[in-house]
Amino acid sequence: MRILLAEDNAVNRKLAVNMLAKRGHEVVCVDNGRAAVDACRASRFDMVLMDLQMPEMDGLAAATAIRAFEAGSDARVPILALTAHALKSDEERCLAAGMDGHVTKPIRREELLRAIARLRPPVFVA
């Protein structure tokens, strides 16, 4: 899959990229929410992994902006929140902003891979 990773922390970015690259995914990284929105407008991704606390535009605002951009089209990229906030109310805020799932930090490989598999777009073979 081609995944957009929106994460401002360099260590978390490197960890996630290593996990995803080992599974054969192509990862494009940005370090703020505004750049994530711009990247989604400029290119197609199979999934977005979105940190919630980033400079310029947080992950909730970025997800809302991406959903607004997609409105009226058939496009809908799955967005998975990456956050240190683990309360049920945090997950509800993510879903209300248009995200499709929620994974807590520190990122655990199996949890992240399960969440990605659950949201992964179907693959059609002709």
XYZ file of N, CA and C in Angstrom:
378
model
N 0.831 -1.181 0.000
C 0.000 0.000 0.000
C 0.880 1.250 0.000
N 0.322 2.317 -0.478
C 0.980 3.627 -0.429
C 0.350 4.384 0.735
N 1.162 4.640 1.773
C 0.669 5.203 3.028
C 1.267 6.581 3.260
N 0.406 7.528 3.648
C 0.867 8.842 4.080
C 0.975 8.805 5.594
N 2.149 9.124 6.120
C 2.378 9.191 7.554
C 2.546 10.651 7.942
N 1.609 11.171 8.723
C 1.677 12.541 9.224
C 2.083 12.470 10.692
N 3.345 12.763 10.957
C 3.930 12.620 12.300
C 5.053 13.635 12.447
N 4.975 14.475 13.474
C 5.994 15.519 13.640
C 7.213 15.052 14.422
N 7.124 13.943 15.127
C 8.241 13.451 15.924
C 9.123 12.534 15.065
N 10.396 12.914 14.909
C 11.311 12.174 14.028
C 11.505 10.723 14.469
N 11.561 10.472 15.770
C 11.755 9.108 16.266
C 10.530 8.253 15.943
N 9.333 8.787 16.199
C 8.105 8.046 15.884
C 7.978 7.809 14.386
N 8.383 8.799 13.590
C 8.343 8.656 12.132
C 9.237 7.505 11.695
N 10.462 7.494 12.186
C 11.415 6.458 11.796
C 10.915 5.068 12.208
N 10.395 4.961 13.411
C 9.865 3.688 13.904
C 8.727 3.193 13.009
N 7.774 4.066 12.709
C 6.634 3.668 11.871
C 7.075 3.314 10.456
N 7.969 4.106 9.884
C 8.447 3.823 8.527
C 9.124 2.462 8.485
N 9.956 2.163 9.466
C 10.634 0.859 9.498
C 9.634 -0.287 9.587
N 8.622 -0.147 10.456
C 7.599 -1.191 10.593
C 6.856 -1.414 9.275
N 6.479 -0.323 8.640
C 5.675 -0.407 7.423
C 6.490 -0.860 6.213
N 7.721 -0.382 6.111
C 8.579 -0.759 4.982
C 8.888 -2.261 5.020
N 9.044 -2.819 6.214
C 9.305 -4.256 6.335
C 8.134 -5.084 5.813
N 6.944 -4.497 5.797
C 5.754 -5.166 5.280
C 5.528 -4.860 3.802
N 6.474 -4.117 3.190
C 6.401 -3.838 1.768
C 5.614 -2.597 1.388
N 5.225 -1.790 2.369
C 4.461 -0.586 2.087
C 5.379 0.564 1.694
N 4.903 1.406 0.791
C 5.589 2.649 0.443
C 5.055 3.722 1.389
N 5.952 4.441 2.063
C 5.536 5.435 3.050
C 6.038 6.809 2.634
N 5.110 7.751 2.578
C 5.423 9.154 2.325
C 5.194 9.879 3.642
N 6.177 10.656 4.088
C 6.091 11.319 5.393
C 5.915 12.827 5.267
N 5.092 13.366 6.148
C 4.965 14.812 6.342
C 5.006 15.059 7.847
N 5.338 16.307 8.222
C 5.519 16.562 9.651
C 4.498 17.515 10.268
N 3.406 17.780 9.547
C 2.336 18.586 10.136
C 1.028 18.335 9.399
N -0.060 18.742 10.028
C -1.382 18.491 9.465
C -1.643 19.206 8.157
N -1.163 20.433 8.041
C -1.352 21.199 6.803
C -0.700 20.459 5.625
N 0.508 19.952 5.841
C 1.206 19.202 4.792
C 0.464 17.905 4.458
N -0.187 17.290 5.443
C -0.966 16.077 5.190
C -2.149 16.373 4.270
N -2.846 17.469 4.541
C -3.974 17.859 3.694
C -3.485 18.143 2.275
N -2.400 18.894 2.169
C -1.843 19.214 0.850
C -1.436 17.952 0.098
N -0.812 17.005 0.801
C -0.383 15.757 0.165
C -1.579 14.961 -0.346
N -2.665 14.938 0.423
C -3.866 14.208 0.002
C -4.541 14.871 -1.188
N -4.425 16.179 -1.288
C -4.987 16.880 -2.445
C -4.146 16.631 -3.696
N -2.837 16.460 -3.511
C -1.913 16.349 -4.644
C -1.715 14.920 -5.139
N -1.973 13.941 -4.294
C -1.647 12.567 -4.649
C -2.638 11.596 -4.016
N -2.657 10.375 -4.522
C -3.549 9.354 -3.984
C -2.784 8.454 -3.023
N -3.420 8.169 -1.892
C -2.849 7.261 -0.899
C -3.883 6.189 -0.577
N -3.395 5.013 -0.197
C -4.283 3.929 0.209
C -4.718 4.070 1.656
N -3.933 4.845 2.429
C -4.236 5.039 3.842
C -3.438 6.224 4.360
N -3.982 6.872 5.399
C -3.276 7.950 6.093
C -3.149 7.560 7.556
N -1.935 7.629 8.083
C -1.688 7.468 9.518
C -1.439 8.870 10.051
N -2.294 9.329 10.975
C -2.312 10.727 11.372
C -2.077 10.897 12.867
N -0.966 11.538 13.203
C -0.733 11.948 14.584
C -1.771 13.013 14.926
N -2.166 13.100 16.191
C -3.157 14.108 16.557
C -2.532 15.450 16.913
N -1.394 15.422 17.576
C -0.788 16.673 18.029
C 0.398 17.026 17.134
N 0.137 17.965 16.203
C 1.174 18.411 15.273
C 1.098 19.923 15.133
N 2.196 20.520 14.683
C 2.187 21.973 14.467
C 1.373 22.356 13.223
N 1.063 23.605 13.118
C 0.337 24.222 12.001
C -1.126 23.814 11.946
N -1.406 22.522 11.974
C -2.775 22.015 11.975
C -2.743 20.654 12.648
N -3.569 20.463 13.667
C -3.543 19.173 14.356
C -4.222 18.092 13.511
N -4.093 16.858 13.950
C -4.615 15.739 13.181
C -6.123 15.737 13.034
N -6.850 16.204 14.048
C -8.307 16.260 13.959
C -8.742 17.249 12.885
N -8.124 18.435 12.882
C -8.452 19.445 11.871
C -8.044 18.959 10.483
N -6.909 18.280 10.392
C -6.452 17.775 9.100
C -7.412 16.709 8.563
N -7.864 15.811 9.424
C -8.818 14.780 8.992
C -10.116 15.421 8.518
N -10.587 16.414 9.245
C -11.807 17.124 8.858
C -11.628 17.793 7.495
N -10.466 18.397 7.271
C -10.184 19.055 5.992
C -10.103 18.044 4.850
N -9.508 16.893 5.106
C -9.425 15.846 4.079
C -10.827 15.353 3.724
N -11.661 15.125 4.727
C -13.032 14.678 4.463
C -13.818 15.740 3.696
N -13.600 17.010 3.998
C -14.277 18.087 3.264
C -13.832 18.102 1.813
N -12.541 17.881 1.584
C -12.005 17.839 0.221
C -12.597 16.658 -0.562
N -12.784 15.537 0.119
C -13.312 14.340 -0.536
C -14.823 14.425 -0.797
N -15.517 15.293 -0.081
C -16.983 15.373 -0.181
C -17.407 15.571 -1.632
N -18.431 14.827 -2.008
C -18.940 14.927 -3.364
C -18.201 14.070 -4.377
N -17.217 13.314 -3.909
C -16.493 12.414 -4.811
C -16.634 10.987 -4.304
N -16.151 10.049 -5.082
C -16.169 8.647 -4.657
C -14.953 8.296 -3.808
N -14.009 9.226 -3.698
C -12.767 8.970 -2.966
C -13.002 9.074 -1.460
N -12.429 8.130 -0.723
C -12.422 8.207 0.739
C -11.256 7.377 1.237
N -10.178 8.059 1.578
C -8.995 7.377 2.074
C -9.203 7.031 3.548
N -8.887 5.806 3.965
C -8.967 5.483 5.384
C -7.928 6.298 6.164
N -8.346 6.866 7.292
C -7.451 7.637 8.153
C -7.411 6.957 9.511
N -6.201 6.628 9.958
C -5.984 5.976 11.239
C -5.246 6.938 12.158
N -5.849 7.262 13.293
C -5.235 8.174 14.257
C -4.117 7.467 15.012
N -3.012 8.180 15.203
C -1.909 7.723 16.048
C -1.798 8.728 17.178
N -2.003 8.275 18.410
C -2.042 9.230 19.514
C -1.663 8.603 20.845
N -1.172 9.435 21.743
C -0.891 9.001 23.105
C -2.159 9.023 23.948
N -3.217 9.621 23.433
C -4.488 9.714 24.158
C -5.264 8.420 23.994
N -5.485 7.712 25.106
C -6.042 6.367 25.022
C -7.460 6.237 25.572
N -8.078 7.340 25.953
C -9.421 7.260 26.510
C -10.458 7.014 25.416
N -11.589 6.434 25.797
C -12.683 6.200 24.859
C -13.144 7.520 24.246
N -13.163 8.590 25.029
C -13.580 9.894 24.514
C -12.611 10.410 23.447
N -11.327 10.054 23.555
C -10.349 10.433 22.527
C -10.655 9.718 21.224
N -10.968 8.440 21.323
C -11.327 7.682 20.125
C -12.591 8.259 19.493
N -13.568 8.612 20.309
C -14.810 9.190 19.796
C -14.551 10.512 19.072
N -13.631 11.338 19.599
C -13.271 12.595 18.935
C -12.651 12.321 17.566
N -11.820 11.289 17.492
C -11.194 10.920 16.214
C -12.248 10.497 15.203
N -13.164 9.659 15.619
C -14.214 9.187 14.723
C -15.119 10.340 14.289
N -15.413 11.250 15.198
C -16.253 12.407 14.871
C -15.582 13.320 13.849
N -14.251 13.346 13.841
C -13.506 14.177 12.887
C -13.377 13.503 11.519
N -13.875 12.261 11.411
C -13.827 11.567 10.125
C -12.764 10.498 10.027
N -12.075 10.242 11.120
C -11.077 9.172 11.108
C -11.781 7.820 11.198
N -11.085 6.776 10.800
C -11.684 5.449 10.738
C -11.206 4.505 11.831
N -10.208 4.908 12.570
C -9.667 4.063 13.626
C -8.692 4.843 14.471
N -8.159 4.158 15.490
C -7.393 4.819 16.534
C -6.366 3.830 17.072
N -5.091 4.185 17.043
C -4.022 3.358 17.613
C -3.245 4.228 18.587
N -3.002 3.691 19.780
C -2.303 4.475 20.791
C -0.791 4.320 20.681
N -0.112 5.372 21.125
C 1.352 5.371 21.214
C 1.724 5.015 22.646
N 2.862 4.422 22.888
C 3.843 4.083 21.866
C 3.288 3.025 20.909
N 3.687 3.166 19.664
C 3.187 2.278 18.621
C 3.717 0.865 18.851
N 2.773 -0.068 18.875
C 3.126 -1.488 18.975
C 2.845 -2.120 17.614
N 3.833 -2.788 17.080
C 3.781 -3.306 15.715
C 2.521 -4.106 15.432
N 2.203 -5.075 16.251
C 1.047 -5.943 15.984
C -0.261 -5.161 16.021
N -0.382 -4.242 16.957
C -1.602 -3.431 17.044
C -1.758 -2.556 15.792
N -0.661 -1.938 15.357
C -0.705 -1.099 14.166
C -1.051 -1.928 12.930
N -0.425 -3.071 12.771
C -0.676 -3.912 11.602
C -2.107 -4.450 11.580
N -2.660 -4.777 12.751
C -4.059 -5.226 12.816
C -5.005 -4.101 12.398
N -4.733 -2.896 12.890
C -5.589 -1.753 12.551
C -5.521 -1.446 11.060
N -4.337 -1.520 10.486
C -4.182 -1.287 9.043
C -4.928 -2.360 8.260
N -4.791 -3.611 8.659
C -5.468 -4.708 7.955
C -6.986 -4.540 8.021
N -7.490 -4.065 9.146
C -8.929 -3.872 9.312
C -9.455 -2.779 8.372
N -8.642 -1.757 8.119
C -9.068 -0.625 7.301
C -8.602 -0.716 5.855
N -7.778 -1.682 5.567
C -7.172 -1.789 4.236
C -8.240 -1.880 3.156
N -8.088 -1.067 2.110
C -9.049 -1.162 1.012
C -8.965 -2.534 0.347
N -10.103 -3.044 -0.150
C -10.069 -4.350 -0.803
C -9.214 -4.333 -2.063
N -8.577 -5.452 -2.315
C -7.749 -5.601 -3.518
C -8.516 -6.501 -4.481
N -8.723 -6.022 -5.688
C -9.451 -6.784 -6.686
C -8.478 -7.338 -7.711
N -8.610 -8.614 -8.004
C -7.765 -9.269 -8.994
C -8.653 -9.624 -10.178
N -8.241 -9.231 -11.362
C -9.033 -9.509 -12.574
C -8.738 -10.883 -13.107
